GROMACS .gro file of N, CA and C in nm:
model
  528
    1UNK      N    1   0.086  -0.116   0.000
    1UNK     CA    2   0.000   0.000   0.000
    1UNK      C    3   0.091   0.122   0.000
    2UNK      N    4   0.116   0.172  -0.118
    2UNK     CA    5   0.214   0.279  -0.134
    2UNK      C    6   0.152   0.410  -0.181
    3UNK      N    7   0.217   0.518  -0.140
    3UNK     CA    8   0.187   0.651  -0.193
    3UNK      C    9   0.317   0.703  -0.251
    4UNK      N   10   0.313   0.744  -0.378
    4UNK     CA   11   0.434   0.794  -0.444
    4UNK      C   12   0.473   0.932  -0.391
    5UNK      N   13   0.604   0.952  -0.376
    5UNK     CA   14   0.660   1.080  -0.334
    5UNK      C   15   0.761   1.119  -0.442
    6UNK      N   16   0.738   1.232  -0.506
    6UNK     CA   17   0.825   1.278  -0.615
    6UNK      C   18   0.964   1.315  -0.562
    7UNK      N   19   1.063   1.308  -0.650
    7UNK     CA   20   1.199   1.348  -0.613
    7UNK      C   21   1.201   1.494  -0.571
    8UNK      N   22   1.145   1.579  -0.653
    8UNK     CA   23   1.135   1.723  -0.622
    8UNK      C   24   0.989   1.763  -0.638
    9UNK      N   25   0.934   1.817  -0.532
    9UNK     CA   26   0.796   1.861  -0.534
    9UNK      C   27   0.794   2.003  -0.482
   10UNK      N   28   0.759   2.099  -0.568
   10UNK     CA   29   0.761   2.239  -0.528
   10UNK      C   30   0.625   2.290  -0.485
   11UNK      N   31   0.517   2.231  -0.538
   11UNK     CA   32   0.382   2.271  -0.501
   11UNK      C   33   0.303   2.149  -0.456
   12UNK      N   34   0.200   2.173  -0.379
   12UNK     CA   35   0.116   2.064  -0.330
   12UNK      C   36   0.044   1.996  -0.446
   13UNK      N   37   0.024   1.865  -0.433
   13UNK     CA   38  -0.044   1.788  -0.536
   13UNK      C   39  -0.155   1.703  -0.474
   14UNK      N   40  -0.272   1.704  -0.538
   14UNK     CA   41  -0.380   1.614  -0.497
   14UNK      C   42  -0.353   1.477  -0.557
   15UNK      N   43  -0.374   1.375  -0.477
   15UNK     CA   44  -0.355   1.238  -0.526
   15UNK      C   45  -0.475   1.154  -0.484
   16UNK      N   46  -0.511   1.062  -0.569
   16UNK     CA   47  -0.614   0.963  -0.537
   16UNK      C   48  -0.549   0.828  -0.558
   17UNK      N   49  -0.535   0.754  -0.448
   17UNK     CA   50  -0.470   0.624  -0.453
   17UNK      C   51  -0.576   0.518  -0.420
   18UNK      N   52  -0.586   0.418  -0.506
   18UNK     CA   53  -0.684   0.312  -0.487
   18UNK      C   54  -0.610   0.180  -0.467
   19UNK      N   55  -0.640   0.114  -0.355
   19UNK     CA   56  -0.580  -0.016  -0.329
   19UNK      C   57  -0.689  -0.122  -0.334
   20UNK      N   58  -0.654  -0.239  -0.386
   20UNK     CA   59  -0.748  -0.350  -0.393
   20UNK      C   60  -0.696  -0.467  -0.310
   21UNK      N   61  -0.773  -0.570  -0.301
   21UNK     CA   62  -0.736  -0.690  -0.225
   21UNK      C   63  -0.602  -0.745  -0.274
   22UNK      N   64  -0.577  -0.738  -0.404
   22UNK     CA   65  -0.453  -0.792  -0.461
   22UNK      C   66  -0.329  -0.717  -0.411
   23UNK      N   67  -0.345  -0.589  -0.373
   23UNK     CA   68  -0.231  -0.509  -0.327
   23UNK      C   69  -0.185  -0.550  -0.187
   24UNK      N   70  -0.277  -0.591  -0.101
   24UNK     CA   71  -0.243  -0.628   0.037
   24UNK      C   72  -0.348  -0.726   0.090
   25UNK      N   73  -0.346  -0.850   0.041
   25UNK     CA   74  -0.451  -0.945   0.080
   25UNK      C   75  -0.457  -0.972   0.230
   26UNK      N   76  -0.343  -0.975   0.297
   26UNK     CA   77  -0.345  -1.002   0.442
   26UNK      C   78  -0.414  -0.890   0.519
   27UNK      N   79  -0.394  -0.765   0.480
   27UNK     CA   80  -0.459  -0.652   0.548
   27UNK      C   81  -0.608  -0.649   0.515
   28UNK      N   82  -0.644  -0.670   0.388
   28UNK     CA   83  -0.784  -0.669   0.349
   28UNK      C   84  -0.861  -0.780   0.422
   29UNK      N   85  -0.798  -0.898   0.435
   29UNK     CA   86  -0.864  -1.009   0.505
   29UNK      C   87  -0.874  -0.981   0.655
   30UNK      N   88  -0.767  -0.932   0.716
   30UNK     CA   89  -0.766  -0.904   0.860
   30UNK      C   90  -0.873  -0.801   0.897
   31UNK      N   91  -0.887  -0.698   0.815
   31UNK     CA   92  -0.978  -0.587   0.844
   31UNK      C   93  -1.118  -0.608   0.785
   32UNK      N   94  -1.139  -0.720   0.717
   32UNK     CA   95  -1.268  -0.753   0.655
   32UNK      C   96  -1.312  -0.644   0.558
   33UNK      N   97  -1.217  -0.598   0.476
   33UNK     CA   98  -1.246  -0.492   0.378
   33UNK      C   99  -1.309  -0.553   0.254
   34UNK      N  100  -1.407  -0.483   0.201
   34UNK     CA  101  -1.480  -0.526   0.082
   34UNK      C  102  -1.459  -0.421  -0.026
   35UNK      N  103  -1.427  -0.464  -0.144
   35UNK     CA  104  -1.404  -0.369  -0.252
   35UNK      C  105  -1.272  -0.298  -0.236
   36UNK      N  106  -1.264  -0.178  -0.291
   36UNK     CA  107  -1.139  -0.101  -0.289
   36UNK      C  108  -1.130  -0.012  -0.165
   37UNK      N  109  -1.008   0.021  -0.130
   37UNK     CA  110  -0.978   0.117  -0.024
   37UNK      C  111  -0.921   0.239  -0.096
   38UNK      N  112  -0.975   0.357  -0.068
   38UNK     CA  113  -0.937   0.477  -0.142
   38UNK      C  114  -0.879   0.582  -0.049
   39UNK      N  115  -0.762   0.633  -0.087
   39UNK     CA  116  -0.701   0.746  -0.015
   39UNK      C  117  -0.704   0.866  -0.107
   40UNK      N  118  -0.770   0.973  -0.063
   40UNK     CA  119  -0.770   1.099  -0.136
   40UNK      C  120  -0.690   1.196  -0.051
   41UNK      N  121  -0.569   1.226  -0.097
   41UNK     CA  122  -0.474   1.300  -0.015
   41UNK      C  123  -0.414   1.418  -0.090
   42UNK      N  124  -0.361   1.510  -0.010
   42UNK     CA  125  -0.284   1.623  -0.061
   42UNK      C  126  -0.141   1.601  -0.015
   43UNK      N  127  -0.048   1.595  -0.110
   43UNK     CA  128   0.093   1.579  -0.078
   43UNK      C  129   0.156   1.717  -0.086
   44UNK      N  130   0.203   1.766   0.029
   44UNK     CA  131   0.257   1.902   0.037
   44UNK      C  132   0.404   1.898   0.077
   45UNK      N  133   0.488   1.973   0.005
   45UNK     CA  134   0.629   1.980   0.046
   45UNK      C  135   0.642   2.062   0.174
   46UNK      N  136   0.727   2.014   0.265
   46UNK     CA  137   0.749   2.081   0.393
   46UNK      C  138   0.896   2.118   0.408
   47UNK      N  139   0.967   2.112   0.302
   47UNK     CA  140   1.111   2.137   0.303
   47UNK      C  141   1.172   2.063   0.185
   48UNK      N  142   1.305   2.059   0.181
   48UNK     CA  143   1.372   1.997   0.067
   48UNK      C  144   1.348   1.847   0.060
   49UNK      N  145   1.344   1.779   0.174
   49UNK     CA  146   1.324   1.634   0.172
   49UNK      C  147   1.221   1.590   0.276
   50UNK      N  148   1.115   1.672   0.289
   50UNK     CA  149   1.009   1.641   0.384
   50UNK      C  150   0.873   1.676   0.322
   51UNK      N  151   0.774   1.587   0.344
   51UNK     CA  152   0.642   1.606   0.288
   51UNK      C  153   0.536   1.575   0.392
   52UNK      N  154   0.420   1.638   0.376
   52UNK     CA  155   0.304   1.609   0.459
   52UNK      C  156   0.197   1.553   0.366
   53UNK      N  157   0.148   1.436   0.401
   53UNK     CA  158   0.042   1.371   0.325
   53UNK      C  159  -0.081   1.372   0.415
   54UNK      N  160  -0.186   1.444   0.372
   54UNK     CA  161  -0.307   1.453   0.454
   54UNK      C  162  -0.431   1.441   0.367
   55UNK      N  163  -0.536   1.383   0.424
   55UNK     CA  164  -0.660   1.367   0.349
   55UNK      C  165  -0.750   1.266   0.416
   56UNK      N  166  -0.820   1.187   0.334
   56UNK     CA  167  -0.914   1.090   0.387
   56UNK      C  168  -0.887   0.951   0.331
   57UNK      N  169  -0.928   0.855   0.410
   57UNK     CA  170  -0.919   0.714   0.373
   57UNK      C  171  -1.061   0.660   0.382
   58UNK      N  172  -1.110   0.597   0.276
   58UNK     CA  173  -1.248   0.548   0.278
   58UNK      C  174  -1.257   0.408   0.218
   59UNK      N  175  -1.357   0.336   0.263
   59UNK     CA  176  -1.379   0.200   0.215
   59UNK      C  177  -1.503   0.142   0.278
   60UNK      N  178  -1.517   0.010   0.266
   60UNK     CA  179  -1.630  -0.062   0.321
   60UNK      C  180  -1.578  -0.184   0.396
   61UNK      N  181  -1.626  -0.201   0.520
   61UNK     CA  182  -1.591  -0.318   0.600
   61UNK      C  183  -1.714  -0.407   0.614
   62UNK      N  184  -1.693  -0.538   0.613
   62UNK     CA  185  -1.800  -0.631   0.643
   62UNK      C  186  -1.785  -0.668   0.790
   63UNK      N  187  -1.883  -0.627   0.871
   63UNK     CA  188  -1.879  -0.647   1.016
   63UNK      C  189  -1.993  -0.737   1.061
   64UNK      N  190  -1.983  -0.786   1.184
   64UNK     CA  191  -2.089  -0.867   1.244
   64UNK      C  192  -2.168  -0.779   1.339
   65UNK      N  193  -2.299  -0.772   1.318
   65UNK     CA  194  -2.387  -0.691   1.402
   65UNK      C  195  -2.388  -0.747   1.544
   66UNK      N  196  -2.366  -0.661   1.641
   66UNK     CA  197  -2.362  -0.707   1.780
   66UNK      C  198  -2.501  -0.740   1.835
   67UNK      N  199  -2.606  -0.696   1.766
   67UNK     CA  200  -2.743  -0.728   1.809
   67UNK      C  201  -2.792  -0.859   1.750
   68UNK      N  202  -2.774  -0.874   1.617
   68UNK     CA  203  -2.834  -0.987   1.547
   68UNK      C  204  -2.735  -1.093   1.503
   69UNK      N  205  -2.606  -1.063   1.513
   69UNK     CA  206  -2.497  -1.150   1.468
   69UNK      C  207  -2.499  -1.173   1.317
   70UNK      N  208  -2.568  -1.085   1.243
   70UNK     CA  209  -2.569  -1.091   1.097
   70UNK      C  210  -2.453  -1.009   1.043
   71UNK      N  211  -2.399  -1.053   0.930
   71UNK     CA  212  -2.295  -0.974   0.863
   71UNK      C  213  -2.361  -0.858   0.790
   72UNK      N  214  -2.293  -0.743   0.789
   72UNK     CA  215  -2.343  -0.629   0.714
   72UNK      C  216  -2.224  -0.545   0.667
   73UNK      N  217  -2.245  -0.469   0.560
   73UNK     CA  218  -2.141  -0.383   0.506
   73UNK      C  219  -2.154  -0.245   0.568
   74UNK      N  220  -2.042  -0.193   0.619
   74UNK     CA  221  -2.041  -0.061   0.683
   74UNK      C  222  -1.939   0.027   0.613
   75UNK      N  223  -1.986   0.129   0.538
   75UNK     CA  224  -1.892   0.224   0.477
   75UNK      C  225  -1.826   0.309   0.586
   76UNK      N  226  -1.703   0.350   0.563
   76UNK     CA  227  -1.635   0.437   0.658
   76UNK      C  228  -1.548   0.538   0.583
   77UNK      N  229  -1.518   0.645   0.654
   77UNK     CA  230  -1.429   0.749   0.604
   77UNK      C  231  -1.355   0.803   0.725
   78UNK      N  232  -1.223   0.807   0.719
   78UNK     CA  233  -1.144   0.854   0.831
   78UNK      C  234  -1.028   0.939   0.779
   79UNK      N  235  -0.979   1.027   0.865
   79UNK     CA  236  -0.868   1.115   0.826
   79UNK      C  237  -0.736   1.040   0.831
   80UNK      N  238  -0.646   1.081   0.743
   80UNK     CA  239  -0.511   1.025   0.741
   80UNK      C  240  -0.412   1.141   0.736
   81UNK      N  241  -0.311   1.137   0.823
   81UNK     CA  242  -0.205   1.237   0.824
   81UNK      C  243  -0.073   1.163   0.838
   82UNK      N  244   0.015   1.183   0.740
   82UNK     CA  245   0.143   1.115   0.738
   82UNK      C  246   0.253   1.216   0.706
   83UNK      N  247   0.357   1.218   0.789
   83UNK     CA  248   0.476   1.298   0.759
   83UNK      C  249   0.580   1.203   0.700
   84UNK      N  250   0.641   1.246   0.590
   84UNK     CA  251   0.743   1.165   0.524
   84UNK      C  252   0.871   1.247   0.515
   85UNK      N  253   0.981   1.186   0.558
   85UNK     CA  254   1.110   1.254   0.549
   85UNK      C  255   1.211   1.160   0.486
   86UNK      N  256   1.280   1.211   0.385
   86UNK     CA  257   1.382   1.132   0.316
   86UNK      C  258   1.515   1.159   0.386
   87UNK      N  259   1.574   1.053   0.444
   87UNK     CA  260   1.699   1.063   0.521
   87UNK      C  261   1.796   0.952   0.479
   88UNK      N  262   1.911   0.953   0.539
   88UNK     CA  263   2.011   0.848   0.513
   88UNK      C  264   1.982   0.729   0.606
   89UNK      N  265   1.875   0.654   0.574
   89UNK     CA  266   1.841   0.534   0.648
   89UNK      C  267   1.845   0.417   0.551
   90UNK      N  268   1.868   0.297   0.605
   90UNK     CA  269   1.880   0.179   0.520
   90UNK      C  270   1.745   0.134   0.464
   91UNK      N  271   1.641   0.144   0.545
   91UNK     CA  272   1.508   0.104   0.499
   91UNK      C  273   1.404   0.194   0.565
   92UNK      N  274   1.282   0.188   0.516
   92UNK     CA  275   1.175   0.271   0.569
   92UNK      C  276   1.153   0.242   0.717
   93UNK      N  277   1.132   0.350   0.796
   93UNK     CA  278   1.108   0.337   0.940
   93UNK      C  279   0.985   0.418   0.977
   94UNK      N  280   0.910   0.367   1.073
   94UNK     CA  281   0.793   0.437   1.126
   94UNK      C  282   0.828   0.488   1.265
   95UNK      N  283   0.816   0.619   1.285
   95UNK     CA  284   0.841   0.680   1.415
   95UNK      C  285   0.709   0.684   1.490
   96UNK      N  286   0.699   0.611   1.600
   96UNK     CA  287   0.573   0.600   1.673
   96UNK      C  288   0.567   0.690   1.796
   97UNK      N  289   0.647   0.799   1.799
   97UNK     CA  290   0.647   0.891   1.913
   97UNK      C  291   0.520   0.974   1.921
   98UNK      N  292   0.468   1.021   1.807
   98UNK     CA  293   0.350   1.107   1.803
   98UNK      C  294   0.226   1.021   1.774
   99UNK      N  295   0.130   1.022   1.863
   99UNK     CA  296   0.011   0.939   1.847
   99UNK      C  297  -0.085   0.992   1.740
  100UNK      N  298  -0.077   1.121   1.706
  100UNK     CA  299  -0.170   1.182   1.612
  100UNK      C  300  -0.122   1.177   1.466
  101UNK      N  301   0.009   1.166   1.446
  101UNK     CA  302   0.065   1.172   1.311
  101UNK      C  303   0.157   1.052   1.291
  102UNK      N  304   0.143   0.988   1.177
  102UNK     CA  305   0.233   0.880   1.141
  102UNK      C  306   0.353   0.943   1.071
  103UNK      N  307   0.473   0.925   1.127
  103UNK     CA  308   0.595   0.985   1.071
  103UNK      C  309   0.684   0.874   1.017
  104UNK      N  310   0.710   0.881   0.887
  104UNK     CA  311   0.794   0.782   0.821
  104UNK      C  312   0.925   0.845   0.778
  105UNK      N  313   1.032   0.770   0.793
  105UNK     CA  314   1.163   0.807   0.738
  105UNK      C  315   1.192   0.706   0.628
  106UNK      N  316   1.223   0.759   0.508
  106UNK     CA  317   1.249   0.670   0.396
  106UNK      C  318   1.391   0.694   0.345
  107UNK      N  319   1.451   0.593   0.281
  107UNK     CA  320   1.587   0.608   0.226
  107UNK      C  321   1.592   0.712   0.115
  108UNK      N  322   1.711   0.766   0.093
  108UNK     CA  323   1.733   0.871  -0.008
  108UNK      C  324   1.682   0.833  -0.147
  109UNK      N  325   1.701   0.711  -0.188
  109UNK     CA  326   1.664   0.669  -0.324
  109UNK      C  327   1.522   0.615  -0.336
  110UNK      N  328   1.443   0.621  -0.233
  110UNK     CA  329   1.306   0.567  -0.236
  110UNK      C  330   1.208   0.679  -0.270
  111UNK      N  331   1.122   0.654  -0.367
  111UNK     CA  332   1.028   0.756  -0.414
  111UNK      C  333   0.881   0.721  -0.384
  112UNK      N  334   0.861   0.648  -0.276
  112UNK     CA  335   0.727   0.613  -0.230
  112UNK      C  336   0.735   0.589  -0.080
  113UNK      N  337   0.618   0.590  -0.016
  113UNK     CA  338   0.610   0.554   0.124
  113UNK      C  339   0.506   0.442   0.136
  114UNK      N  340   0.543   0.335   0.205
  114UNK     CA  341   0.452   0.223   0.228
  114UNK      C  342   0.372   0.255   0.354
  115UNK      N  343   0.242   0.280   0.339
  115UNK     CA  344   0.157   0.321   0.451
  115UNK      C  345   0.069   0.207   0.502
  116UNK      N  346   0.107   0.084   0.478
  116UNK     CA  347   0.026  -0.032   0.517
  116UNK      C  348  -0.006  -0.032   0.666
  117UNK      N  349   0.093  -0.011   0.752
  117UNK     CA  350   0.070  -0.013   0.897
  117UNK      C  351  -0.018   0.104   0.939
  118UNK      N  352   0.003   0.218   0.881
  118UNK     CA  353  -0.079   0.336   0.910
  118UNK      C  354  -0.225   0.307   0.875
  119UNK      N  355  -0.249   0.254   0.757
  119UNK     CA  356  -0.385   0.223   0.711
  119UNK      C  357  -0.448   0.119   0.803
  120UNK      N  358  -0.374   0.016   0.837
  120UNK     CA  359  -0.426  -0.089   0.925
  120UNK      C  360  -0.473  -0.030   1.058
  121UNK      N  361  -0.390   0.053   1.119
  121UNK     CA  362  -0.426   0.113   1.247
  121UNK      C  363  -0.545   0.207   1.236
  122UNK      N  364  -0.550   0.287   1.131
  122UNK     CA  365  -0.661   0.382   1.113
  122UNK      C  366  -0.795   0.310   1.095
  123UNK      N  367  -0.795   0.201   1.018
  123UNK     CA  368  -0.919   0.127   0.997
  123UNK      C  369  -0.964   0.062   1.127
  124UNK      N  370  -0.871   0.006   1.203
  124UNK     CA  371  -0.906  -0.056   1.331
  124UNK      C  372  -0.962   0.048   1.427
  125UNK      N  373  -0.901   0.167   1.431
  125UNK     CA  374  -0.945   0.270   1.525
  125UNK      C  375  -1.082   0.328   1.492
  126UNK      N  376  -1.122   0.329   1.366
  126UNK     CA  377  -1.251   0.386   1.330
  126UNK      C  378  -1.365   0.285   1.346
  127UNK      N  379  -1.332   0.158   1.363
  127UNK     CA  380  -1.434   0.054   1.374
  127UNK      C  381  -1.505   0.064   1.510
  128UNK      N  382  -1.638   0.061   1.512
  128UNK     CA  383  -1.709   0.069   1.640
  128UNK      C  384  -1.684  -0.056   1.724
  129UNK      N  385  -1.685  -0.038   1.857
  129UNK     CA  386  -1.663  -0.150   1.948
  129UNK      C  387  -1.777  -0.252   1.938
  130UNK      N  388  -1.899  -0.204   1.921
  130UNK     CA  389  -2.015  -0.291   1.907
  130UNK      C  390  -2.092  -0.248   1.783
  131UNK      N  391  -2.050  -0.294   1.665
  131UNK     CA  392  -2.116  -0.251   1.542
  131UNK      C  393  -2.262  -0.298   1.536
  132UNK      N  394  -2.348  -0.209   1.487
  132UNK     CA  395  -2.490  -0.239   1.476
  132UNK      C  396  -2.533  -0.215   1.332
  133UNK      N  397  -2.604  -0.311   1.276
  133UNK     CA  398  -2.648  -0.305   1.137
  133UNK      C  399  -2.734  -0.184   1.109
  134UNK      N  400  -2.837  -0.162   1.189
  134UNK     CA  401  -2.928  -0.049   1.171
  134UNK      C  402  -2.937   0.026   1.303
  135UNK      N  403  -2.842   0.114   1.333
  135UNK     CA  404  -2.839   0.178   1.465
  135UNK      C  405  -2.958   0.269   1.494
  136UNK      N  406  -3.026   0.320   1.391
  136UNK     CA  407  -3.137   0.412   1.413
  136UNK      C  408  -3.270   0.340   1.434
  137UNK      N  409  -3.272   0.209   1.413
  137UNK     CA  410  -3.396   0.133   1.429
  137UNK      C  411  -3.400   0.070   1.567
  138UNK      N  412  -3.522   0.057   1.622
  138UNK     CA  413  -3.539  -0.014   1.748
  138UNK      C  414  -3.517  -0.163   1.722
  139UNK      N  415  -3.453  -0.227   1.816
  139UNK     CA  416  -3.429  -0.370   1.803
  139UNK      C  417  -3.552  -0.446   1.849
  140UNK      N  418  -3.600  -0.537   1.767
  140UNK     CA  419  -3.715  -0.620   1.801
  140UNK      C  420  -3.670  -0.764   1.804
  141UNK      N  421  -3.689  -0.826   1.917
  141UNK     CA  422  -3.652  -0.966   1.935
  141UNK      C  423  -3.751  -1.052   1.859
  142UNK      N  424  -3.703  -1.147   1.781
  142UNK     CA  425  -3.789  -1.239   1.708
  142UNK      C  426  -3.765  -1.377   1.765
  143UNK      N  427  -3.871  -1.434   1.823
  143UNK     CA  428  -3.855  -1.569   1.876
  143UNK      C  429  -3.907  -1.668   1.774
  144UNK      N  430  -3.844  -1.779   1.767
  144UNK     CA  431  -3.887  -1.886   1.677
  144UNK      C  432  -3.947  -1.998   1.761
  145UNK      N  433  -4.078  -2.002   1.767
  145UNK     CA  434  -4.146  -2.105   1.846
  145UNK      C  435  -4.164  -2.229   1.758
  146UNK      N  436  -4.134  -2.344   1.813
  146UNK     CA  437  -4.156  -2.466   1.735
  146UNK      C  438  -4.307  -2.494   1.723
  147UNK      N  439  -4.347  -2.542   1.608
  147UNK     CA  440  -4.487  -2.579   1.586
  147UNK      C  441  -4.503  -2.727   1.615
  148UNK      N  442  -4.626  -2.776   1.609
  148UNK     CA  443  -4.653  -2.917   1.640
  148UNK      C  444  -4.584  -3.011   1.542
  149UNK      N  445  -4.560  -2.965   1.417
  149UNK     CA  446  -4.493  -3.053   1.321
  149UNK      C  447  -4.341  -3.042   1.327
  150UNK      N  448  -4.288  -2.965   1.421
  150UNK     CA  449  -4.142  -2.957   1.440
  150UNK      C  450  -4.075  -2.843   1.366
  151UNK      N  451  -4.148  -2.777   1.275
  151UNK     CA  452  -4.088  -2.664   1.203
  151UNK      C  453  -4.091  -2.540   1.293
  152UNK      N  454  -4.018  -2.438   1.254
  152UNK     CA  455  -4.013  -2.316   1.334
  152UNK      C  456  -4.110  -2.213   1.278
  153UNK      N  457  -4.189  -2.155   1.365
  153UNK     CA  458  -4.283  -2.050   1.325
  153UNK      C  459  -4.227  -1.919   1.375
  154UNK      N  460  -4.203  -1.826   1.284
  154UNK     CA  461  -4.146  -1.697   1.325
  154UNK      C  462  -4.258  -1.609   1.376
  155UNK      N  463  -4.235  -1.549   1.492
  155UNK     CA  464  -4.335  -1.463   1.553
  155UNK      C  465  -4.265  -1.337   1.602
  156UNK      N  466  -4.313  -1.222   1.557
  156UNK     CA  467  -4.253  -1.095   1.602
  156UNK      C  468  -4.306  -1.063   1.741
  157UNK      N  469  -4.221  -1.079   1.840
  157UNK     CA  470  -4.258  -1.046   1.978
  157UNK      C  471  -4.143  -0.972   2.041
  158UNK      N  472  -4.173  -0.904   2.150
  158UNK     CA  473  -4.071  -0.834   2.226
  158UNK      C  474  -3.992  -0.938   2.306
  159UNK      N  475  -3.864  -0.918   2.319
  159UNK     CA  476  -3.780  -1.005   2.399
  159UNK      C  477  -3.837  -1.007   2.541
  160UNK      N  478  -3.867  -1.124   2.597
  160UNK     CA  479  -3.930  -1.132   2.729
  160UNK      C  480  -3.844  -1.072   2.841
  161UNK      N  481  -3.716  -1.063   2.819
  161UNK     CA  482  -3.628  -1.003   2.921
  161UNK      C  483  -3.657  -0.855   2.939
  162UNK      N  484  -3.707  -0.789   2.834
  162UNK     CA  485  -3.739  -0.647   2.844
  162UNK      C  486  -3.853  -0.625   2.943
  163UNK      N  487  -3.951  -0.715   2.941
  163UNK     CA  488  -4.065  -0.702   3.033
  163UNK      C  489  -4.017  -0.708   3.178
  164UNK      N  490  -3.923  -0.797   3.208
  164UNK     CA  491  -3.869  -0.809   3.343
  164UNK      C  492  -3.792  -0.683   3.381
  165UNK      N  493  -3.717  -0.627   3.287
  165UNK     CA  494  -3.642  -0.504   3.314
  165UNK      C  495  -3.737  -0.386   3.336
  166UNK      N  496  -3.844  -0.379   3.257
  166UNK     CA  497  -3.942  -0.271   3.274
  166UNK      C  498  -4.009  -0.281   3.411
  167UNK      N  499  -4.040  -0.404   3.453
  167UNK     CA  500  -4.102  -0.424   3.584
  167UNK      C  501  -4.007  -0.380   3.695
  168UNK      N  502  -3.880  -0.413   3.681
  168UNK     CA  503  -3.780  -0.372   3.781
  168UNK      C  504  -3.766  -0.220   3.785
  169UNK      N  505  -3.765  -0.157   3.667
  169UNK     CA  506  -3.755  -0.011   3.660
  169UNK      C  507  -3.876   0.053   3.727
  170UNK      N  508  -3.994   0.001   3.700
  170UNK     CA  509  -4.116   0.055   3.760
  170UNK      C  510  -4.112   0.040   3.912
  171UNK      N  511  -4.066  -0.073   3.958
  171UNK     CA  512  -4.056  -0.098   4.102
  171UNK      C  513  -3.959   0.001   4.167
  172UNK      N  514  -3.845   0.029   4.101
  172UNK     CA  515  -3.746   0.122   4.153
  172UNK      C  516  -3.801   0.265   4.155
  173UNK      N  517  -3.876   0.303   4.053
  173UNK     CA  518  -3.933   0.438   4.047
  173UNK      C  519  -4.042   0.458   4.152
  174UNK      N  520  -4.119   0.354   4.182
  174UNK     CA  521  -4.229   0.365   4.279
  174UNK      C  522  -4.179   0.359   4.423
  175UNK      N  523  -4.057   0.324   4.443
  175UNK     CA  524  -3.999   0.313   4.576
  175UNK      C  525  -3.987   0.450   4.642
  176UNK      N  526  -3.959   0.554   4.565
  176UNK     CA  527  -3.936   0.687   4.623
  176UNK      C  528  -4.062   0.765   4.651
   0.00000   0.00000   0.00000
């Protein structure tokens, strides 16, 4: 997962980088990414051998709903900020001192920055702890009661545990 860095860049440049499963199958599989991952960034020179890459990272993750345990696709968009500095180093290094900015040091002859670890961390951080398929809808418990012939009959009913909780809440409110 690379972003090209020109040898000499005098003015800022907009870039659109698209990565697919073939570019980083292990990351796409680990993060449950579906389709392409897109970075729309501005590459700005910050000196003779230093650049700031900032913009957005967007894609779609297939997650498991914490309410229904069904898989669903969740689009996301998150900010990305990367500082790149070309120095006399043997290979690319990630400086993890600043928690807000990913700072990479790349060798003198390298004209790209591999942002795989940065992307992996950003996607993990934007993922909700308890993903919900339809967060704006009320959750309705559906019980499957067996019928006399052994098949399951679907019946839309409220989860019986809610009734017990409502009774407890009412009891607590009437206490005062």
